[in-house]
PDB file of C-alpha atoms in Angstrom:
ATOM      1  CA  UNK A   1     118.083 155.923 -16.984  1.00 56.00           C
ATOM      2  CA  UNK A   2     120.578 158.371 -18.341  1.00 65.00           C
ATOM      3  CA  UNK A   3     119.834 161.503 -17.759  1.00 70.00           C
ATOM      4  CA  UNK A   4     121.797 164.833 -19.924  1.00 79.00           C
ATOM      5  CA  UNK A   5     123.114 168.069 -17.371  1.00 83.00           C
ATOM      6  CA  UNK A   6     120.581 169.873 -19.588  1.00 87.00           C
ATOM      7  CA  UNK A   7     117.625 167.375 -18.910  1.00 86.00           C
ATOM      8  CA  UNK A   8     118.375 167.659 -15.124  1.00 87.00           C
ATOM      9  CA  UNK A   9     118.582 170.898 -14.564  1.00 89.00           C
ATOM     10  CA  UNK A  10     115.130 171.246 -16.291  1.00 91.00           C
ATOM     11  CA  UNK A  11     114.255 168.767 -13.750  1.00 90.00           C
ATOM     12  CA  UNK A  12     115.541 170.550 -10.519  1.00 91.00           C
ATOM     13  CA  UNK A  13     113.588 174.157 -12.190  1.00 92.00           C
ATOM     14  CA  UNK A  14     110.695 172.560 -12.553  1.00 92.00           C
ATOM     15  CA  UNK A  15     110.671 170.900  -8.995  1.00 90.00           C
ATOM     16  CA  UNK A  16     113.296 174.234  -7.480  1.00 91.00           C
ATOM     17  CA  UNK A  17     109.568 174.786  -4.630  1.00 89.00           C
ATOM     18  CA  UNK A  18     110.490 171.136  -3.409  1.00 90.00           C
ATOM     19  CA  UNK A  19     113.908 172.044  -2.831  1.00 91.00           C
ATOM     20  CA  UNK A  20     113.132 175.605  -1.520  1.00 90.00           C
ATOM     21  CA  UNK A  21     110.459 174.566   1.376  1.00 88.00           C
ATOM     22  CA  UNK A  22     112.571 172.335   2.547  1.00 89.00           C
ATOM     23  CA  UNK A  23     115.778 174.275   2.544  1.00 89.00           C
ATOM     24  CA  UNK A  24     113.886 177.228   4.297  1.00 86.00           C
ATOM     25  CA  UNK A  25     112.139 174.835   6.992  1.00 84.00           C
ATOM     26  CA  UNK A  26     115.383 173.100   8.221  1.00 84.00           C
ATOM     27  CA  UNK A  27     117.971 176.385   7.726  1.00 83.00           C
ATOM     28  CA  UNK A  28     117.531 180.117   9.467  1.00 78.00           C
ATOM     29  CA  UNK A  29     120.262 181.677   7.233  1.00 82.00           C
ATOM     30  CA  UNK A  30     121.105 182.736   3.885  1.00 84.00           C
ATOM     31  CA  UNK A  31     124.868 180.666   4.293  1.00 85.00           C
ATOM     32  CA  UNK A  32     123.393 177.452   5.114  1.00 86.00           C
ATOM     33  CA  UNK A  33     120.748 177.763   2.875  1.00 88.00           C
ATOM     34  CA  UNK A  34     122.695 178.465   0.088  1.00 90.00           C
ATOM     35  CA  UNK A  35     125.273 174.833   1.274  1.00 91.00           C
ATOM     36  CA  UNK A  36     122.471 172.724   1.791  1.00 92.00           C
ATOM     37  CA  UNK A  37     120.533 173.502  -1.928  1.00 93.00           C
ATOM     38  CA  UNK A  38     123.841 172.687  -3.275  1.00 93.00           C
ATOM     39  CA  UNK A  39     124.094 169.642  -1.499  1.00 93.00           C
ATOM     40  CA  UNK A  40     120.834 168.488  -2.417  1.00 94.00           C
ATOM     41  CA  UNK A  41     121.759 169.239  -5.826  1.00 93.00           C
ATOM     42  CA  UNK A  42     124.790 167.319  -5.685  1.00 93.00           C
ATOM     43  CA  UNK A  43     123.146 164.271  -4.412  1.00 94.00           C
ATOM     44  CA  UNK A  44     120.056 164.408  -6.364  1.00 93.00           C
ATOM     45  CA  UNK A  45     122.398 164.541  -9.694  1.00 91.00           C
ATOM     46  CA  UNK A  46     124.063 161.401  -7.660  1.00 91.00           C
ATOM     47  CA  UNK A  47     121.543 159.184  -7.243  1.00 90.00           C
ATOM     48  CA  UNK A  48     119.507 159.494 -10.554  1.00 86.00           C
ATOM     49  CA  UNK A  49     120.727 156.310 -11.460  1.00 84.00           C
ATOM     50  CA  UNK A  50     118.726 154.757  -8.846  1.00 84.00           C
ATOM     51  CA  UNK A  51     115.581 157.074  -9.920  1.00 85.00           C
ATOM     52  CA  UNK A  52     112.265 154.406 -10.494  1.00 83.00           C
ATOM     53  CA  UNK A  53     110.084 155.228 -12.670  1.00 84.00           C
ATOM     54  CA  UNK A  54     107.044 153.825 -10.640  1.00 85.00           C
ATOM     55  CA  UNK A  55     107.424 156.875  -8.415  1.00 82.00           C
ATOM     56  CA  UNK A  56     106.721 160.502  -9.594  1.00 88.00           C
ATOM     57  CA  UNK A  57     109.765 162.870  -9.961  1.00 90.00           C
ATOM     58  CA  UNK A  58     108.336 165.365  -7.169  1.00 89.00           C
ATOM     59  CA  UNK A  59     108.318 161.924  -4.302  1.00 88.00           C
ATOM     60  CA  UNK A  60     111.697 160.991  -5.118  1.00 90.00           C
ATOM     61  CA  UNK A  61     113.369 164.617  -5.001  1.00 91.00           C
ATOM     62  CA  UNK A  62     111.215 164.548  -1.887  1.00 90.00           C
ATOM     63  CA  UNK A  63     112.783 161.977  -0.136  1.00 90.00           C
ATOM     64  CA  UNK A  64     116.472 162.617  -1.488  1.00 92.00           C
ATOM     65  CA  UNK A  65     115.923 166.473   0.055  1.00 93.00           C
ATOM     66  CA  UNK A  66     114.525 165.627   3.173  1.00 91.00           C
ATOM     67  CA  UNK A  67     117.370 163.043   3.765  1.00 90.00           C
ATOM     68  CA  UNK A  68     119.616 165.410   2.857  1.00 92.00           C
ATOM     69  CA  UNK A  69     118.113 168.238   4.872  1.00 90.00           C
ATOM     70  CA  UNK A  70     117.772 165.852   8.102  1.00 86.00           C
ATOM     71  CA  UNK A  71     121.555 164.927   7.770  1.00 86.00           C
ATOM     72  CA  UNK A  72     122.789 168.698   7.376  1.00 85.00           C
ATOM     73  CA  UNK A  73     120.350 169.730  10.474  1.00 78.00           C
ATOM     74  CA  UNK A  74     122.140 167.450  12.450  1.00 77.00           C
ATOM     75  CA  UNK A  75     125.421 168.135  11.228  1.00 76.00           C
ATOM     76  CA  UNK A  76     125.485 171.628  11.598  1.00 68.00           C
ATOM     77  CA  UNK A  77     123.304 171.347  14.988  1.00 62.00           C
ATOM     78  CA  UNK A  78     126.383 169.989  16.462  1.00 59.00           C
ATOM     79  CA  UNK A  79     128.760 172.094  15.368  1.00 55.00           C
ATOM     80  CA  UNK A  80     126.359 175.018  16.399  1.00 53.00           C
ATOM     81  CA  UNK A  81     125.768 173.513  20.116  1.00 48.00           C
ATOM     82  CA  UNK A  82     128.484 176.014  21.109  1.00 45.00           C
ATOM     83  CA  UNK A  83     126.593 179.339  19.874  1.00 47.00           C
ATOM     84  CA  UNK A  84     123.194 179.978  21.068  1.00 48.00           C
ATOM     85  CA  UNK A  85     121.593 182.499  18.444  1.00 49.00           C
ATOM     86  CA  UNK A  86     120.377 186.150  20.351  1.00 42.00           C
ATOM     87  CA  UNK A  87     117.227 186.467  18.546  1.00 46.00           C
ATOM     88  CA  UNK A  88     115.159 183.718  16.666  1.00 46.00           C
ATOM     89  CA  UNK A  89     113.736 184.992  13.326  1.00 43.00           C
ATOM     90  CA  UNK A  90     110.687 183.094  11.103  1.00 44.00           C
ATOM     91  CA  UNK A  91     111.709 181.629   8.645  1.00 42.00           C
ATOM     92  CA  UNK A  92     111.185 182.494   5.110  1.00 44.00           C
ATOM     93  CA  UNK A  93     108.856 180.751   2.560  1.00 44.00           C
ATOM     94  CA  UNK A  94     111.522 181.758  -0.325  1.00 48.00           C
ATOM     95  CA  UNK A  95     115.174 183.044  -0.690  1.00 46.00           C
ATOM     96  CA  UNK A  96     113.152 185.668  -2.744  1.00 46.00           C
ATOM     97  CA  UNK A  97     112.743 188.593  -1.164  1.00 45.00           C
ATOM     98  CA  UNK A  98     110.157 190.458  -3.036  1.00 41.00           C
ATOM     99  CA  UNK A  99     107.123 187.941  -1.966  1.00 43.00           C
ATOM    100  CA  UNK A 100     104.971 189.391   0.038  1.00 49.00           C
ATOM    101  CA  UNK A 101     104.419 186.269   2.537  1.00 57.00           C
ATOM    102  CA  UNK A 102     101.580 186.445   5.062  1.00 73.00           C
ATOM    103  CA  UNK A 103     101.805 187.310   8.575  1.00 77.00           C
ATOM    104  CA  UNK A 104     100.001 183.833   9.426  1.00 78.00           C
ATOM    105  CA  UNK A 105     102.244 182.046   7.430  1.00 80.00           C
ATOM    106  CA  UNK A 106     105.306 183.475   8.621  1.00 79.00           C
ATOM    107  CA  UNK A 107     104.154 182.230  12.152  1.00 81.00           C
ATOM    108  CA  UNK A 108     103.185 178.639  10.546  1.00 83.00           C
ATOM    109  CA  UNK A 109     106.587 178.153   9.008  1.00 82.00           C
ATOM    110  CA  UNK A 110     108.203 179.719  12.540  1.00 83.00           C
ATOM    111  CA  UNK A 111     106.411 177.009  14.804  1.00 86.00           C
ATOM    112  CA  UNK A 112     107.502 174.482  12.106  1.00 87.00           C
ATOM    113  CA  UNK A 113     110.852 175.067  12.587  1.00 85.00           C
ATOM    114  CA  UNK A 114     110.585 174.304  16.184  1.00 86.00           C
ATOM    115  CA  UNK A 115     109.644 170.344  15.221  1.00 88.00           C
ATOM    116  CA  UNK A 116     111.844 167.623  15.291  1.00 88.00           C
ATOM    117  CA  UNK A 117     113.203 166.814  11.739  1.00 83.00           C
ATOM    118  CA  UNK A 118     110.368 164.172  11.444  1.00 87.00           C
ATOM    119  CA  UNK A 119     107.676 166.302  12.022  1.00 90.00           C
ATOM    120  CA  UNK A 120     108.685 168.882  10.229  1.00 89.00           C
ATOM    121  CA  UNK A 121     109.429 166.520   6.891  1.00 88.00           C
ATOM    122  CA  UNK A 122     105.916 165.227   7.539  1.00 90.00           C
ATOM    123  CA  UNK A 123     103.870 168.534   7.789  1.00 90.00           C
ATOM    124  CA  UNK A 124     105.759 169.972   5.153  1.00 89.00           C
ATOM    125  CA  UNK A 125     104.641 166.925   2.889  1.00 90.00           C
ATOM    126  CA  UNK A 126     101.044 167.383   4.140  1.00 92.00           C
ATOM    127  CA  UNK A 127     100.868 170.596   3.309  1.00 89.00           C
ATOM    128  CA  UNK A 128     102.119 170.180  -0.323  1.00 87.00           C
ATOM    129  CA  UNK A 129      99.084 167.816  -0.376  1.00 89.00           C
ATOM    130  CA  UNK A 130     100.344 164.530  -0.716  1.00 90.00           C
ATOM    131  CA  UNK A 131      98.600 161.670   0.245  1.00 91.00           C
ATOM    132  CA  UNK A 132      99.487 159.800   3.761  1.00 93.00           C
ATOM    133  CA  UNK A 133     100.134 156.605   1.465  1.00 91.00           C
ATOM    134  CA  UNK A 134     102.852 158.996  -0.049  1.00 89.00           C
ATOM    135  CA  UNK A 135     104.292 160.698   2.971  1.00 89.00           C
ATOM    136  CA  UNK A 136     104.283 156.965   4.775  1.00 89.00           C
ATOM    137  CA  UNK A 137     106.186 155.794   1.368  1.00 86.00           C
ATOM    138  CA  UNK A 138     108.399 158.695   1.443  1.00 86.00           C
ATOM    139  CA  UNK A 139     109.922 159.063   5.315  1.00 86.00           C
ATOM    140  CA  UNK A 140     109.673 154.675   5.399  1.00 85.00           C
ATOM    141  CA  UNK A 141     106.480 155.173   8.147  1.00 89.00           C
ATOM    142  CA  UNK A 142     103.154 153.590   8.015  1.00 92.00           C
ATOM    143  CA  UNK A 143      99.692 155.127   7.130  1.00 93.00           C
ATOM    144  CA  UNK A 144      98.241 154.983  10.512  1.00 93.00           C
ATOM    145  CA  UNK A 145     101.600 156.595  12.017  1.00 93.00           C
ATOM    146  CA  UNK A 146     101.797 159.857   9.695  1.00 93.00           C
ATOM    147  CA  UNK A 147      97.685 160.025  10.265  1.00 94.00           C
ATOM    148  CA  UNK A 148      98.400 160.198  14.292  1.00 94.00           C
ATOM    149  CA  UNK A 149     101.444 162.027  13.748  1.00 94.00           C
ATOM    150  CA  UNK A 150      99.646 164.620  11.626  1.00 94.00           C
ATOM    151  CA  UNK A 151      96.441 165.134  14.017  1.00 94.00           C
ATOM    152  CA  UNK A 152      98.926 165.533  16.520  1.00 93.00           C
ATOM    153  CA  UNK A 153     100.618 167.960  14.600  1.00 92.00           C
ATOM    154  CA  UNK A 154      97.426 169.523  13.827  1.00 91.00           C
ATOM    155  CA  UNK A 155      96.446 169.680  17.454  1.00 92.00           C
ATOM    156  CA  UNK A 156      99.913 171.323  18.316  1.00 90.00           C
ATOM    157  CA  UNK A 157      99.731 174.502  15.723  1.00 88.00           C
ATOM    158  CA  UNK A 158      96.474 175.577  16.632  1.00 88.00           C
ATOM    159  CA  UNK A 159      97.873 175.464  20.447  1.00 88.00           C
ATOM    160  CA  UNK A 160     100.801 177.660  19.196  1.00 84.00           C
ATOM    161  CA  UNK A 161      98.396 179.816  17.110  1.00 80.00           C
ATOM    162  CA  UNK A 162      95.796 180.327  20.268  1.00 82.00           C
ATOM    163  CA  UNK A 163      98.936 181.202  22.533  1.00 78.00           C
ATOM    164  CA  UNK A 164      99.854 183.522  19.843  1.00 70.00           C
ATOM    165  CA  UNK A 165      96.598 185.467  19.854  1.00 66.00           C
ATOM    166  CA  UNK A 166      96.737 186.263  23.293  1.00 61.00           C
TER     167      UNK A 166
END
């Protein structure tokens, strides 16, 4: 499908939450943040050719991000196994900083970012609400794994929350 710079940028706007959550789950700073929305820019504008139309627009920038996303963690992960940061902060829902985001959620998205990359593509696709069939579709799982995967999940935040309270 041929797609115009115009039509694809109207595209990534409408869709720019996909791209944010994950970008703010995998990256603590503003600098990698900023490299890894343009690379998922870059290779979302790449692979349009091999877009389907049998999948919604929102799945398939889901899966291009989050493969993205998993390959910069790693990447930069090993170039950052030589500096250890002093002080861990939560990260943000948004690069904006005018949102008022709650205290809970601040916490939520902090204990996400302690997952492995797997875990933390899957909860972040559960909590957008998609179906298992469509989180199993998108990371290449099966139904029954993402439905242990997210009670185990499940099970694992309210430990951190409970530990948090006291």
């Amino acid at each position: 499908m041929e797609l115009s710079e115009e039509k694809f940028l109207e595209i990534l706007k409408a869709n720019q939450g996909i791209v944010l959550k994950i970008v703010n789950s995998y990256c603590k700073n503003v600098e990698d943040r900023s490299d890894l929305i343009q690379e998922i820019t870059i290779q979302l504008w790449k692979s349009w050719k091999n877009y389907n139309n049998d999948y919604k627009i929102s799945t398939w920038m889901y899966r291009i991000a989050l493969n993205v996303a998993i390959s910069f963690y790693r990447k930069t992960s090993r170039k950052k196994t030589l500096f250890q940061p002093i002080k861990e902060t939560p990260i943000l829902v948004s690069n904006d900083e005018d949102i008022d985001v709650s205290e809970k959620i601040k916490q939520l998205y902090h204990f996400i970012s302690k997952f492995n990359a797997l875990n933390k593509a899957l909860i972040l696709l559960y909590l957008d609400q998609y179906s298992y069939e469509e989180i199993a579709s998108v990371l290449g799982i099966s139904k029954t794994n993402v439905a242990t995967k997210i009670s185990r999940i499940k099970k694992r935040l309210k430990k951190e929350f409970n530990l948090k309270k006291q």
